[in-house]
mmCIF file of C-alpha atoms in Angstrom:
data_model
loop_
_atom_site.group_PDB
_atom_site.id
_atom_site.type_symbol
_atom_site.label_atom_id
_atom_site.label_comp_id
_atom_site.label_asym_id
_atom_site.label_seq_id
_atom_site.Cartn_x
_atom_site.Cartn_y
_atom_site.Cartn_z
ATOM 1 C CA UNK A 1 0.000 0.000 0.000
ATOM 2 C CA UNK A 2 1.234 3.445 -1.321
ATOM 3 C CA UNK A 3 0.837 4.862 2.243
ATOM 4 C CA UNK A 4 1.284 2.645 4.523
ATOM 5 C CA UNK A 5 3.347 3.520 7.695
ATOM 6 C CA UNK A 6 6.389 1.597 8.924
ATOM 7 C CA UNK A 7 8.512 2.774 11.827
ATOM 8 C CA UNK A 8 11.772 1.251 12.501
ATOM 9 C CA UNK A 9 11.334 1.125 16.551
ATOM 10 C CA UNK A 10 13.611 0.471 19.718
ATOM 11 C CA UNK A 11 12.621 -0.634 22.608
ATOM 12 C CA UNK A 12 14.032 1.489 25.384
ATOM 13 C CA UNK A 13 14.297 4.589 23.140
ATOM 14 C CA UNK A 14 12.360 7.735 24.049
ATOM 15 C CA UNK A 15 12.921 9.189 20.675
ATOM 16 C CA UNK A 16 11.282 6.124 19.162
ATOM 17 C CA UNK A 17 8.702 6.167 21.738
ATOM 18 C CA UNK A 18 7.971 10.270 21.007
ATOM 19 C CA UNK A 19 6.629 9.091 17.608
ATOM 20 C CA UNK A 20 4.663 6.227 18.696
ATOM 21 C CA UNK A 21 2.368 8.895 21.052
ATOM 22 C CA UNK A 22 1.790 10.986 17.591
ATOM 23 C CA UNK A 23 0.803 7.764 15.773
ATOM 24 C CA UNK A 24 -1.345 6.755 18.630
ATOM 25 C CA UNK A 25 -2.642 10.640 19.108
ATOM 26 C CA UNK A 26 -3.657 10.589 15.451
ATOM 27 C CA UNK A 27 -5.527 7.214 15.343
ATOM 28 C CA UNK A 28 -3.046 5.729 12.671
ATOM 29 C CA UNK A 29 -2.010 1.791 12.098
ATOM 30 C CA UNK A 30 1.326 1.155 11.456
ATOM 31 C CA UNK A 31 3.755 -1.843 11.148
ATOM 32 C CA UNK A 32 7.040 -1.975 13.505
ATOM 33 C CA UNK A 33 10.088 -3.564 12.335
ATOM 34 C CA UNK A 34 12.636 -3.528 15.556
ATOM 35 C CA UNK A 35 16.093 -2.379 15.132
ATOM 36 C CA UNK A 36 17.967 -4.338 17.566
ATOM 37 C CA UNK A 37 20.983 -1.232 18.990
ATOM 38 C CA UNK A 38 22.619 -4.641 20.663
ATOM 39 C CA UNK A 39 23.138 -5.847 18.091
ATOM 40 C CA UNK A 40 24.174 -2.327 16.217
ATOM 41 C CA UNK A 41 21.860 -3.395 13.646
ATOM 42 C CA UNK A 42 21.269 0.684 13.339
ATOM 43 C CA UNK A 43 24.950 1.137 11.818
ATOM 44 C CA UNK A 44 24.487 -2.365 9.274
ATOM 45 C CA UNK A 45 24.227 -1.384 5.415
ATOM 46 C CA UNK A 46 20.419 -1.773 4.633
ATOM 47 C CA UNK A 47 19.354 0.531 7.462
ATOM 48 C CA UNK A 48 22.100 3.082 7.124
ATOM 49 C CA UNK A 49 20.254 3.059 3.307
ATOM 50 C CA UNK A 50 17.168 4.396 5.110
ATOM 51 C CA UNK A 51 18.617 6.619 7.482
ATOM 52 C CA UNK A 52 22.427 7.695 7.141
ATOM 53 C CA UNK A 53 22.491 8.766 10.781
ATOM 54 C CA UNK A 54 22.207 5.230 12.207
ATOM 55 C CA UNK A 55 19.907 6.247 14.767
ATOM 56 C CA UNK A 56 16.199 5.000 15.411
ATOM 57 C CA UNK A 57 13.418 6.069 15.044
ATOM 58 C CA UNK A 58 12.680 5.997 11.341
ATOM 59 C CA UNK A 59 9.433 6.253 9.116
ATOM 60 C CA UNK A 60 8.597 4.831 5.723
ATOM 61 C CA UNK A 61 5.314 6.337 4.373
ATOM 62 C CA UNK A 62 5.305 5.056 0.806
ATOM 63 C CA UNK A 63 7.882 5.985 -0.876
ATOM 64 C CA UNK A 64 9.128 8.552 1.874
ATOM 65 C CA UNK A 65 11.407 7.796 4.411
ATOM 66 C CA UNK A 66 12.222 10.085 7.543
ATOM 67 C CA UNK A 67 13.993 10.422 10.423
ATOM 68 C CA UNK A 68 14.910 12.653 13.419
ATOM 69 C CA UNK A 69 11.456 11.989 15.709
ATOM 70 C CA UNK A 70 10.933 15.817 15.267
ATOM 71 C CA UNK A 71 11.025 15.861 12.215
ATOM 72 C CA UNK A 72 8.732 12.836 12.058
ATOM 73 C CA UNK A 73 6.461 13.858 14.875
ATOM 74 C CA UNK A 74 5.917 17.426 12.370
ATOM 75 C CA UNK A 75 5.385 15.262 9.212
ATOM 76 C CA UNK A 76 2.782 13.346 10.884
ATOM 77 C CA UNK A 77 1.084 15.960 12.531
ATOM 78 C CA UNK A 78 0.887 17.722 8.939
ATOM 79 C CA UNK A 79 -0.175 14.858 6.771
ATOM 80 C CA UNK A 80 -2.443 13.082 8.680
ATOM 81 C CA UNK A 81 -5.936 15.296 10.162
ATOM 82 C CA UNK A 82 -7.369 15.031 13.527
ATOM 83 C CA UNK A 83 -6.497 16.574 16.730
ATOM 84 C CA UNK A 84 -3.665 19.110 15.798
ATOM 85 C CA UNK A 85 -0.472 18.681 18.286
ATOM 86 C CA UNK A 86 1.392 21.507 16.677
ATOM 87 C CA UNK A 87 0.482 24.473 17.648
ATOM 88 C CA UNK A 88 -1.266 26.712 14.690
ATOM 89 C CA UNK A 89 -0.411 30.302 16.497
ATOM 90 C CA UNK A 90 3.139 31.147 15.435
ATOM 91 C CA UNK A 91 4.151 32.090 18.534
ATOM 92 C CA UNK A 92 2.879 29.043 20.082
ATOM 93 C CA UNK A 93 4.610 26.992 17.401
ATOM 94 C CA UNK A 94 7.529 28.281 18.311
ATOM 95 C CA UNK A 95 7.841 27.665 22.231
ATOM 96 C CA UNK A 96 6.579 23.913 21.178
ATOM 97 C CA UNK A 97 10.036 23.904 18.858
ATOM 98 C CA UNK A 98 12.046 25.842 21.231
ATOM 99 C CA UNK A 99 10.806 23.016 24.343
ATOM 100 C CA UNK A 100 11.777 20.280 21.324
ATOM 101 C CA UNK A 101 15.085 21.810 21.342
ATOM 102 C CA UNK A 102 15.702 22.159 25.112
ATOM 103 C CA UNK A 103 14.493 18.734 26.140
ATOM 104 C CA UNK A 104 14.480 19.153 29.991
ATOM 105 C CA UNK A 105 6.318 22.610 34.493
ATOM 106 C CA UNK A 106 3.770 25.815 36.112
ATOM 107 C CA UNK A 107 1.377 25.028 34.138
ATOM 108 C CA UNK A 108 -1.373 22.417 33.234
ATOM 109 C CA UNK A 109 0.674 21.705 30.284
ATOM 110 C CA UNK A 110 4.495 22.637 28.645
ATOM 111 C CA UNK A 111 2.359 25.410 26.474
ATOM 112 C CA UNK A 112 -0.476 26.952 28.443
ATOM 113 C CA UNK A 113 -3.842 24.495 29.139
ATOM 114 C CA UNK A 114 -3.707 22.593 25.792
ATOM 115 C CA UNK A 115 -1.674 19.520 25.284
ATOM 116 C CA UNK A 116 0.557 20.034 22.391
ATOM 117 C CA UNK A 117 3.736 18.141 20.235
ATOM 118 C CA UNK A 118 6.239 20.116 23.368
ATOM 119 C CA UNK A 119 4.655 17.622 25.882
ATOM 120 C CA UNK A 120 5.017 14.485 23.808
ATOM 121 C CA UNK A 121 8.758 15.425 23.055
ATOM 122 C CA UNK A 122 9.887 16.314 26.722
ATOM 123 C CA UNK A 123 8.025 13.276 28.284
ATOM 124 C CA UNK A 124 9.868 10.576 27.131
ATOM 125 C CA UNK A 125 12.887 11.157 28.532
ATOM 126 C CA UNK A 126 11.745 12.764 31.634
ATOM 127 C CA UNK A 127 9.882 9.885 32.168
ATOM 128 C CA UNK A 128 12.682 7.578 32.020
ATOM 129 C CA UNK A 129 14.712 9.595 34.962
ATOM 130 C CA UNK A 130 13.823 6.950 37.380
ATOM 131 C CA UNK A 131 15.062 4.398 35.788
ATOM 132 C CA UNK A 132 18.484 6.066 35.106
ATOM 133 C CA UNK A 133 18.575 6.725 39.389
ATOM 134 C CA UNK A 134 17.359 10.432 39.162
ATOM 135 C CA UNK A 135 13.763 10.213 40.575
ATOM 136 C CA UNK A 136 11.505 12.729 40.373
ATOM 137 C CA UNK A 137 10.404 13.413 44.060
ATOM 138 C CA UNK A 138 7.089 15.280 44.082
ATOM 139 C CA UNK A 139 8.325 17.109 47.380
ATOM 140 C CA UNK A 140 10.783 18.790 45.661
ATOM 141 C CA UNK A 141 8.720 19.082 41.909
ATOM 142 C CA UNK A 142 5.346 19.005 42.747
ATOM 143 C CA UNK A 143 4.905 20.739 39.119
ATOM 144 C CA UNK A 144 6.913 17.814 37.108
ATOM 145 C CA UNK A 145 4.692 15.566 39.515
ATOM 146 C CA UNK A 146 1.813 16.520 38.350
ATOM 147 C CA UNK A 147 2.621 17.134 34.583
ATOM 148 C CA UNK A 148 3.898 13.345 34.652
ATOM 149 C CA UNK A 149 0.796 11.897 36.645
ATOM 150 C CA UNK A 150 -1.636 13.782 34.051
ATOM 151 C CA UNK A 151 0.119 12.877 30.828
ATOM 152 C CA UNK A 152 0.432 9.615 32.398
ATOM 153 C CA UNK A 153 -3.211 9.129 32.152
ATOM 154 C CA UNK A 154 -3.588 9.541 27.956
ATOM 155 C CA UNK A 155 -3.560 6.179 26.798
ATOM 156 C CA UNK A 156 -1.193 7.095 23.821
ATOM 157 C CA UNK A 157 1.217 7.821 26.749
ATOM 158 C CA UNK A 158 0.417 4.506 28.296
ATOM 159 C CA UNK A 159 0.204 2.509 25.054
ATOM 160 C CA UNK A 160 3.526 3.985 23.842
ATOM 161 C CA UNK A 161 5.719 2.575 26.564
ATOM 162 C CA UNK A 162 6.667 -0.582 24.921
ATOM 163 C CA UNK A 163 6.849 -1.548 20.636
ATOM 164 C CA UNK A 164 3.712 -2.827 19.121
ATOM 165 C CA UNK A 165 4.732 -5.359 16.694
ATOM 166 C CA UNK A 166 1.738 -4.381 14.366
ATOM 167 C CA UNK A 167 0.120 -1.527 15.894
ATOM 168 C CA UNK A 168 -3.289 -0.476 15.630
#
């Protein structure tokens, strides 16, 4: 099919895992093929084809292939209709990109009261603080506390945690 998704996943990776929540947010079906960075299967010949960088994630959409989960995570949000994640208000746009860039909360959300492509690009790897032995004590951020508990409770959030062989 001319455009079908495929996204060359890792388990573990939050950059990977940043595009899955999009996909999810937007409703889509794609297929997973797992790049085993074990294995360095990222730097071997036929995925280094797809995406020079050897890093995951990547997307095929037909005949288009991307990578840099920014870059996909924009793509996706542009093609495909539904629930906009990207800001349409320049300004607003830009403090998304500018919290993409940064990568580190007063408010409900990263941007004001609306959930937005700057929360699905800072949670993944705040989320995975704890397991690198920096926990996030709510005493001492009751704001990043929160933020995490709320986004926690989206189920593209909680479906995204692991790879879907064939998700839905």
């Amino acid at each position: 099919m001319a455009d079908a998704l495929t996204l060359y996943d890792a388990p573990g990776s939050p950059c990977a895992r940043r595009v899955r929540i999009v996909l999810l947010e937007k409703g889509l079906r794609w297929a997973t093929r797992i790049v085993d960075l074990t294995r360095m299967e990222q730097k071997r010949p036929e995925y280094l084809a797809l995406n020079p960088n050897g890093l995951v994630p990547t997307l095929v959409h037909g005949e288009r292939v991307l990578y840099e989960s920014n870059v996909i995570t924009e793509y996706l949000d542009d093609v495909f209709p539904g629930a906009r994640l990207y800001p349409q208000d320049p300004w607003q746009r830009a403090q998304a990109k500018m919290w993409q860039a940064f990568e580190p909360a007063g408010r409900r959300f990263l941007i004001g009261d609306a959930f937005s492509i700057a929360d699905v690009s800072v949670l993944p790897r705040v989320a995975m603080y704890p397991l690198v032995r920096l926990p996030i004590e709510p005493a001492r951020h009751p704001n990043v506390a929160r933020w995490l508990a709320e986004l926690g409770t989206r189920r593209s959030f909680a479906q995204s945690e692991g790879v879907q062989p064939d998700a839905a």
